């Protein structure tokens, strides 16, 4: 572990991409306070900040695993940008819950064309297959990891709620999710399964 202490954040990120999971633990411990403080400063609500913090690190894990990080600047800036986008997405989702009527002159009848409907049906079928594949792959996960994936993605619980339901800390819930995502990624490669939603 002492070798990690001498590495820069950028080197740790690249080590994690290369498969060294302990490098991520060091990245998390170095940056979690800065990122949480930033989120808390913006949203000014501790429960919401906790949820957005967990969501941020899930996105970071996914982006690193998908090789969407390149060492072209300070890691903390990249991390902060992801946190910022998570906050923006949260507020956009709140706004989209409000119903907006289209003006009368706005003719949307062309959206009923057969090609659009067929495309939507094809996406629906693809997404249903992806969810079926995810559930099948989840059966191969250890129970604790399977539970956190199910509660987060299928019951849409926050990490705080998951932690309370499973009697563990929020960080343990995040850790279980991280290892679940690592294992799911391995399984998708092993069985050549595409999990992209449309």
PDB file of C-alpha atoms in Angstrom:
ATOM      1  CA  UNK A   1       0.000   0.000   0.000  1.00  0.00           C
ATOM      2  CA  UNK A   2       2.901   2.345   0.686  1.00  0.00           C
ATOM      3  CA  UNK A   3       3.699   2.402  -3.051  1.00  0.00           C
ATOM      4  CA  UNK A   4       0.241   3.878  -3.666  1.00  0.00           C
ATOM      5  CA  UNK A   5       0.976   6.745  -1.282  1.00  0.00           C
ATOM      6  CA  UNK A   6       3.800   7.941  -3.533  1.00  0.00           C
ATOM      7  CA  UNK A   7       1.741   7.731  -6.727  1.00  0.00           C
ATOM      8  CA  UNK A   8      -0.135  10.699  -8.188  1.00  0.00           C
ATOM      9  CA  UNK A   9      -3.907  10.519  -8.620  1.00  0.00           C
ATOM     10  CA  UNK A  10      -3.387  10.212 -12.357  1.00  0.00           C
ATOM     11  CA  UNK A  11      -1.054   7.222 -11.894  1.00  0.00           C
ATOM     12  CA  UNK A  12      -3.543   5.607  -9.508  1.00  0.00           C
ATOM     13  CA  UNK A  13      -6.370   6.067 -12.027  1.00  0.00           C
ATOM     14  CA  UNK A  14      -4.301   4.420 -14.759  1.00  0.00           C
ATOM     15  CA  UNK A  15      -3.312   1.601 -12.352  1.00  0.00           C
ATOM     16  CA  UNK A  16      -7.007   1.001 -11.607  1.00  0.00           C
ATOM     17  CA  UNK A  17      -7.800   0.932 -15.330  1.00  0.00           C
ATOM     18  CA  UNK A  18      -5.057  -1.709 -15.660  1.00  0.00           C
ATOM     19  CA  UNK A  19      -6.895  -3.836 -13.096  1.00  0.00           C
ATOM     20  CA  UNK A  20      -5.401  -2.833  -9.732  1.00  0.00           C
ATOM     21  CA  UNK A  21      -8.507  -2.444  -7.544  1.00  0.00           C
ATOM     22  CA  UNK A  22      -6.526  -1.289  -4.494  1.00  0.00           C
ATOM     23  CA  UNK A  23      -5.426   1.763  -6.466  1.00  0.00           C
ATOM     24  CA  UNK A  24      -9.052   2.905  -6.525  1.00  0.00           C
ATOM     25  CA  UNK A  25      -9.307   2.600  -2.735  1.00  0.00           C
ATOM     26  CA  UNK A  26      -6.408   5.053  -2.417  1.00  0.00           C
ATOM     27  CA  UNK A  27      -8.013   7.402  -4.989  1.00  0.00           C
ATOM     28  CA  UNK A  28     -11.281   7.331  -3.063  1.00  0.00           C
ATOM     29  CA  UNK A  29      -9.673   8.023   0.309  1.00  0.00           C
ATOM     30  CA  UNK A  30      -7.675  10.944  -1.142  1.00  0.00           C
ATOM     31  CA  UNK A  31     -10.532  12.632  -2.937  1.00  0.00           C
ATOM     32  CA  UNK A  32     -13.762  11.792  -1.140  1.00  0.00           C
ATOM     33  CA  UNK A  33     -13.647  14.741   1.269  1.00  0.00           C
ATOM     34  CA  UNK A  34     -12.946  17.281  -1.509  1.00  0.00           C
ATOM     35  CA  UNK A  35     -15.737  15.939  -3.721  1.00  0.00           C
ATOM     36  CA  UNK A  36     -18.269  15.632  -0.900  1.00  0.00           C
ATOM     37  CA  UNK A  37     -17.469  19.191   0.216  1.00  0.00           C
ATOM     38  CA  UNK A  38     -17.973  20.458  -3.347  1.00  0.00           C
ATOM     39  CA  UNK A  39     -21.329  18.657  -3.707  1.00  0.00           C
ATOM     40  CA  UNK A  40     -22.477  19.819  -0.268  1.00  0.00           C
ATOM     41  CA  UNK A  41     -21.518  23.406  -1.134  1.00  0.00           C
ATOM     42  CA  UNK A  42     -23.715  23.261  -4.252  1.00  0.00           C
ATOM     43  CA  UNK A  43     -26.788  21.364  -2.963  1.00  0.00           C
ATOM     44  CA  UNK A  44     -26.731  22.420   0.728  1.00  0.00           C
ATOM     45  CA  UNK A  45     -28.514  19.217   1.831  1.00  0.00           C
ATOM     46  CA  UNK A  46     -26.524  16.451   3.528  1.00  0.00           C
ATOM     47  CA  UNK A  47     -28.767  13.514   2.542  1.00  0.00           C
ATOM     48  CA  UNK A  48     -28.880  14.651  -1.073  1.00  0.00           C
ATOM     49  CA  UNK A  49     -25.125  15.307  -1.032  1.00  0.00           C
ATOM     50  CA  UNK A  50     -24.525  11.741   0.205  1.00  0.00           C
ATOM     51  CA  UNK A  51     -26.648  10.294  -2.609  1.00  0.00           C
ATOM     52  CA  UNK A  52     -24.988  12.441  -5.276  1.00  0.00           C
ATOM     53  CA  UNK A  53     -21.554  11.604  -3.874  1.00  0.00           C
ATOM     54  CA  UNK A  54     -22.257   7.865  -4.209  1.00  0.00           C
ATOM     55  CA  UNK A  55     -23.672   8.414  -7.703  1.00  0.00           C
ATOM     56  CA  UNK A  56     -20.549  10.368  -8.669  1.00  0.00           C
ATOM     57  CA  UNK A  57     -18.219   7.576  -7.628  1.00  0.00           C
ATOM     58  CA  UNK A  58     -20.340   4.983  -9.433  1.00  0.00           C
ATOM     59  CA  UNK A  59     -19.945   7.060 -12.603  1.00  0.00           C
ATOM     60  CA  UNK A  60     -16.206   7.405 -11.953  1.00  0.00           C
ATOM     61  CA  UNK A  61     -15.873   3.615 -11.584  1.00  0.00           C
ATOM     62  CA  UNK A  62     -17.861   3.008 -14.773  1.00  0.00           C
ATOM     63  CA  UNK A  63     -15.906   5.598 -16.775  1.00  0.00           C
ATOM     64  CA  UNK A  64     -12.560   4.241 -15.570  1.00  0.00           C
ATOM     65  CA  UNK A  65     -13.590   0.665 -16.364  1.00  0.00           C
ATOM     66  CA  UNK A  66     -14.725   1.785 -19.825  1.00  0.00           C
ATOM     67  CA  UNK A  67     -11.332   3.495 -20.383  1.00  0.00           C
ATOM     68  CA  UNK A  68     -13.010   6.922 -20.586  1.00  0.00           C
ATOM     69  CA  UNK A  69     -10.204   8.598 -18.658  1.00  0.00           C
ATOM     70  CA  UNK A  70      -6.987   9.770 -20.239  1.00  0.00           C
ATOM     71  CA  UNK A  71      -4.175  11.328 -18.264  1.00  0.00           C
ATOM     72  CA  UNK A  72      -4.462  14.790 -19.793  1.00  0.00           C
ATOM     73  CA  UNK A  73      -4.698  16.939 -16.696  1.00  0.00           C
ATOM     74  CA  UNK A  74      -5.429  16.891 -12.994  1.00  0.00           C
ATOM     75  CA  UNK A  75      -7.557  13.899 -11.927  1.00  0.00           C
ATOM     76  CA  UNK A  76      -9.401  16.034  -9.346  1.00  0.00           C
ATOM     77  CA  UNK A  77     -10.658  18.349 -12.122  1.00  0.00           C
ATOM     78  CA  UNK A  78     -11.988  15.359 -14.064  1.00  0.00           C
ATOM     79  CA  UNK A  79     -13.599  14.072 -10.872  1.00  0.00           C
ATOM     80  CA  UNK A  80     -15.156  17.436 -10.056  1.00  0.00           C
ATOM     81  CA  UNK A  81     -16.573  17.704 -13.579  1.00  0.00           C
ATOM     82  CA  UNK A  82     -18.282  14.322 -13.134  1.00  0.00           C
ATOM     83  CA  UNK A  83     -19.695  15.458  -9.765  1.00  0.00           C
ATOM     84  CA  UNK A  84     -20.924  18.671 -11.400  1.00  0.00           C
ATOM     85  CA  UNK A  85     -22.651  16.701 -14.184  1.00  0.00           C
ATOM     86  CA  UNK A  86     -24.294  14.385 -11.623  1.00  0.00           C
ATOM     87  CA  UNK A  87     -25.661  17.454  -9.791  1.00  0.00           C
ATOM     88  CA  UNK A  88     -26.941  18.967 -13.059  1.00  0.00           C
ATOM     89  CA  UNK A  89     -28.579  15.651 -14.039  1.00  0.00           C
ATOM     90  CA  UNK A  90     -30.307  15.512 -10.648  1.00  0.00           C
ATOM     91  CA  UNK A  91     -31.817  18.971 -11.061  1.00  0.00           C
ATOM     92  CA  UNK A  92     -32.789  18.272 -14.682  1.00  0.00           C
ATOM     93  CA  UNK A  93     -34.620  15.139 -13.540  1.00  0.00           C
ATOM     94  CA  UNK A  94     -36.521  17.204 -10.955  1.00  0.00           C
ATOM     95  CA  UNK A  95     -37.557  19.680 -13.644  1.00  0.00           C
ATOM     96  CA  UNK A  96     -38.627  16.935 -16.069  1.00  0.00           C
ATOM     97  CA  UNK A  97     -41.091  15.635 -13.465  1.00  0.00           C
ATOM     98  CA  UNK A  98     -43.200  18.737 -14.094  1.00  0.00           C
ATOM     99  CA  UNK A  99     -45.805  18.329 -16.836  1.00  0.00           C
ATOM    100  CA  UNK A 100     -45.608  20.802 -19.692  1.00  0.00           C
ATOM    101  CA  UNK A 101     -48.380  21.226 -22.275  1.00  0.00           C
ATOM    102  CA  UNK A 102     -47.356  21.722 -25.887  1.00  0.00           C
ATOM    103  CA  UNK A 103     -48.801  24.777 -27.632  1.00  0.00           C
ATOM    104  CA  UNK A 104     -51.802  24.099 -29.902  1.00  0.00           C
ATOM    105  CA  UNK A 105     -49.860  25.006 -33.044  1.00  0.00           C
ATOM    106  CA  UNK A 106     -47.251  22.353 -32.216  1.00  0.00           C
ATOM    107  CA  UNK A 107     -48.223  19.455 -34.494  1.00  0.00           C
ATOM    108  CA  UNK A 108     -46.846  16.215 -33.099  1.00  0.00           C
ATOM    109  CA  UNK A 109     -48.902  13.915 -35.326  1.00  0.00           C
ATOM    110  CA  UNK A 110     -45.806  12.960 -37.337  1.00  0.00           C
ATOM    111  CA  UNK A 111     -44.524  11.122 -34.249  1.00  0.00           C
ATOM    112  CA  UNK A 112     -47.112   8.431 -34.909  1.00  0.00           C
ATOM    113  CA  UNK A 113     -45.415   7.329 -38.118  1.00  0.00           C
ATOM    114  CA  UNK A 114     -44.807   3.604 -38.423  1.00  0.00           C
ATOM    115  CA  UNK A 115     -41.032   3.959 -38.660  1.00  0.00           C
ATOM    116  CA  UNK A 116     -40.841   5.824 -35.353  1.00  0.00           C
ATOM    117  CA  UNK A 117     -43.135   3.301 -33.678  1.00  0.00           C
ATOM    118  CA  UNK A 118     -41.095   0.385 -35.075  1.00  0.00           C
ATOM    119  CA  UNK A 119     -37.878   1.984 -33.826  1.00  0.00           C
ATOM    120  CA  UNK A 120     -39.364   2.419 -30.368  1.00  0.00           C
ATOM    121  CA  UNK A 121     -40.592  -1.180 -30.336  1.00  0.00           C
ATOM    122  CA  UNK A 122     -37.138  -2.412 -31.364  1.00  0.00           C
ATOM    123  CA  UNK A 123     -35.528  -0.370 -28.555  1.00  0.00           C
ATOM    124  CA  UNK A 124     -38.120  -1.711 -26.121  1.00  0.00           C
ATOM    125  CA  UNK A 125     -37.314  -5.301 -27.078  1.00  0.00           C
ATOM    126  CA  UNK A 126     -33.565  -4.651 -26.872  1.00  0.00           C
ATOM    127  CA  UNK A 127     -33.908  -3.035 -23.427  1.00  0.00           C
ATOM    128  CA  UNK A 128     -36.085  -5.911 -22.192  1.00  0.00           C
ATOM    129  CA  UNK A 129     -33.404  -8.363 -23.348  1.00  0.00           C
ATOM    130  CA  UNK A 130     -30.675  -6.331 -21.626  1.00  0.00           C
ATOM    131  CA  UNK A 131     -32.611  -6.395 -18.341  1.00  0.00           C
ATOM    132  CA  UNK A 132     -33.136 -10.142 -18.691  1.00  0.00           C
ATOM    133  CA  UNK A 133     -29.381 -10.607 -19.288  1.00  0.00           C
ATOM    134  CA  UNK A 134     -28.537  -8.404 -16.279  1.00  0.00           C
ATOM    135  CA  UNK A 135     -30.812 -10.468 -14.017  1.00  0.00           C
ATOM    136  CA  UNK A 136     -29.236 -13.687 -15.302  1.00  0.00           C
ATOM    137  CA  UNK A 137     -25.688 -12.369 -14.722  1.00  0.00           C
ATOM    138  CA  UNK A 138     -26.663 -11.094 -11.268  1.00  0.00           C
ATOM    139  CA  UNK A 139     -27.348 -14.679 -10.185  1.00  0.00           C
ATOM    140  CA  UNK A 140     -23.595 -15.337 -10.494  1.00  0.00           C
ATOM    141  CA  UNK A 141     -22.732 -12.519  -8.062  1.00  0.00           C
ATOM    142  CA  UNK A 142     -22.118 -13.060  -4.336  1.00  0.00           C
ATOM    143  CA  UNK A 143     -25.336 -12.420  -2.383  1.00  0.00           C
ATOM    144  CA  UNK A 144     -24.228  -9.086  -0.831  1.00  0.00           C
ATOM    145  CA  UNK A 145     -23.265  -7.698  -4.271  1.00  0.00           C
ATOM    146  CA  UNK A 146     -26.424  -9.050  -5.908  1.00  0.00           C
ATOM    147  CA  UNK A 147     -28.570  -7.393  -3.208  1.00  0.00           C
ATOM    148  CA  UNK A 148     -27.006  -3.956  -3.624  1.00  0.00           C
ATOM    149  CA  UNK A 149     -27.360  -4.079  -7.437  1.00  0.00           C
ATOM    150  CA  UNK A 150     -30.991  -5.146  -7.139  1.00  0.00           C
ATOM    151  CA  UNK A 151     -31.834  -2.456  -4.576  1.00  0.00           C
ATOM    152  CA  UNK A 152     -30.023   0.310  -6.485  1.00  0.00           C
ATOM    153  CA  UNK A 153     -31.128  -0.404 -10.052  1.00  0.00           C
ATOM    154  CA  UNK A 154     -34.403  -2.289  -9.722  1.00  0.00           C
ATOM    155  CA  UNK A 155     -35.837  -0.749  -6.543  1.00  0.00           C
ATOM    156  CA  UNK A 156     -34.125   2.622  -7.174  1.00  0.00           C
ATOM    157  CA  UNK A 157     -33.081   2.991  -3.529  1.00  0.00           C
ATOM    158  CA  UNK A 158     -30.427   5.505  -2.504  1.00  0.00           C
ATOM    159  CA  UNK A 159     -27.137   4.253  -1.068  1.00  0.00           C
ATOM    160  CA  UNK A 160     -28.205   5.630   2.298  1.00  0.00           C
ATOM    161  CA  UNK A 161     -31.385   3.502   2.191  1.00  0.00           C
ATOM    162  CA  UNK A 162     -29.409   0.450   1.057  1.00  0.00           C
ATOM    163  CA  UNK A 163     -26.927   0.948   3.902  1.00  0.00           C
ATOM    164  CA  UNK A 164     -29.768   1.184   6.442  1.00  0.00           C
ATOM    165  CA  UNK A 165     -31.579  -1.877   5.060  1.00  0.00           C
ATOM    166  CA  UNK A 166     -28.432  -4.009   5.032  1.00  0.00           C
ATOM    167  CA  UNK A 167     -27.003  -2.653   8.329  1.00  0.00           C
ATOM    168  CA  UNK A 168     -23.708  -1.514   6.794  1.00  0.00           C
ATOM    169  CA  UNK A 169     -22.052   1.862   6.166  1.00  0.00           C
ATOM    170  CA  UNK A 170     -22.642   3.830   2.969  1.00  0.00           C
ATOM    171  CA  UNK A 171     -19.000   3.222   2.008  1.00  0.00           C
ATOM    172  CA  UNK A 172     -19.526  -0.558   2.357  1.00  0.00           C
ATOM    173  CA  UNK A 173     -22.581  -0.301   0.074  1.00  0.00           C
ATOM    174  CA  UNK A 174     -20.527   1.634  -2.469  1.00  0.00           C
ATOM    175  CA  UNK A 175     -17.723  -0.924  -2.207  1.00  0.00           C
ATOM    176  CA  UNK A 176     -20.142  -3.790  -2.815  1.00  0.00           C
ATOM    177  CA  UNK A 177     -21.531  -1.989  -5.848  1.00  0.00           C
ATOM    178  CA  UNK A 178     -18.036  -1.372  -7.169  1.00  0.00           C
ATOM    179  CA  UNK A 179     -17.106  -5.054  -6.922  1.00  0.00           C
ATOM    180  CA  UNK A 180     -20.481  -6.045  -8.384  1.00  0.00           C
ATOM    181  CA  UNK A 181     -19.786  -3.825 -11.418  1.00  0.00           C
ATOM    182  CA  UNK A 182     -16.290  -5.296 -11.780  1.00  0.00           C
ATOM    183  CA  UNK A 183     -17.721  -8.825 -11.652  1.00  0.00           C
ATOM    184  CA  UNK A 184     -20.574  -8.016 -14.032  1.00  0.00           C
ATOM    185  CA  UNK A 185     -18.076  -6.570 -16.499  1.00  0.00           C
ATOM    186  CA  UNK A 186     -16.008  -9.776 -16.336  1.00  0.00           C
ATOM    187  CA  UNK A 187     -19.140 -11.870 -16.847  1.00  0.00           C
ATOM    188  CA  UNK A 188     -20.246  -9.804 -19.867  1.00  0.00           C
ATOM    189  CA  UNK A 189     -16.840 -10.386 -21.462  1.00  0.00           C
ATOM    190  CA  UNK A 190     -16.871 -14.076 -20.539  1.00  0.00           C
ATOM    191  CA  UNK A 191     -20.322 -14.677 -22.052  1.00  0.00           C
ATOM    192  CA  UNK A 192     -20.071 -11.983 -24.754  1.00  0.00           C
ATOM    193  CA  UNK A 193     -23.221 -10.185 -23.552  1.00  0.00           C
ATOM    194  CA  UNK A 194     -24.050  -6.619 -24.662  1.00  0.00           C
ATOM    195  CA  UNK A 195     -25.616  -4.566 -21.850  1.00  0.00           C
ATOM    196  CA  UNK A 196     -26.162  -1.288 -23.728  1.00  0.00           C
ATOM    197  CA  UNK A 197     -29.635   0.167 -23.277  1.00  0.00           C
ATOM    198  CA  UNK A 198     -31.203   2.115 -26.149  1.00  0.00           C
TER     199      UNK A 198
END
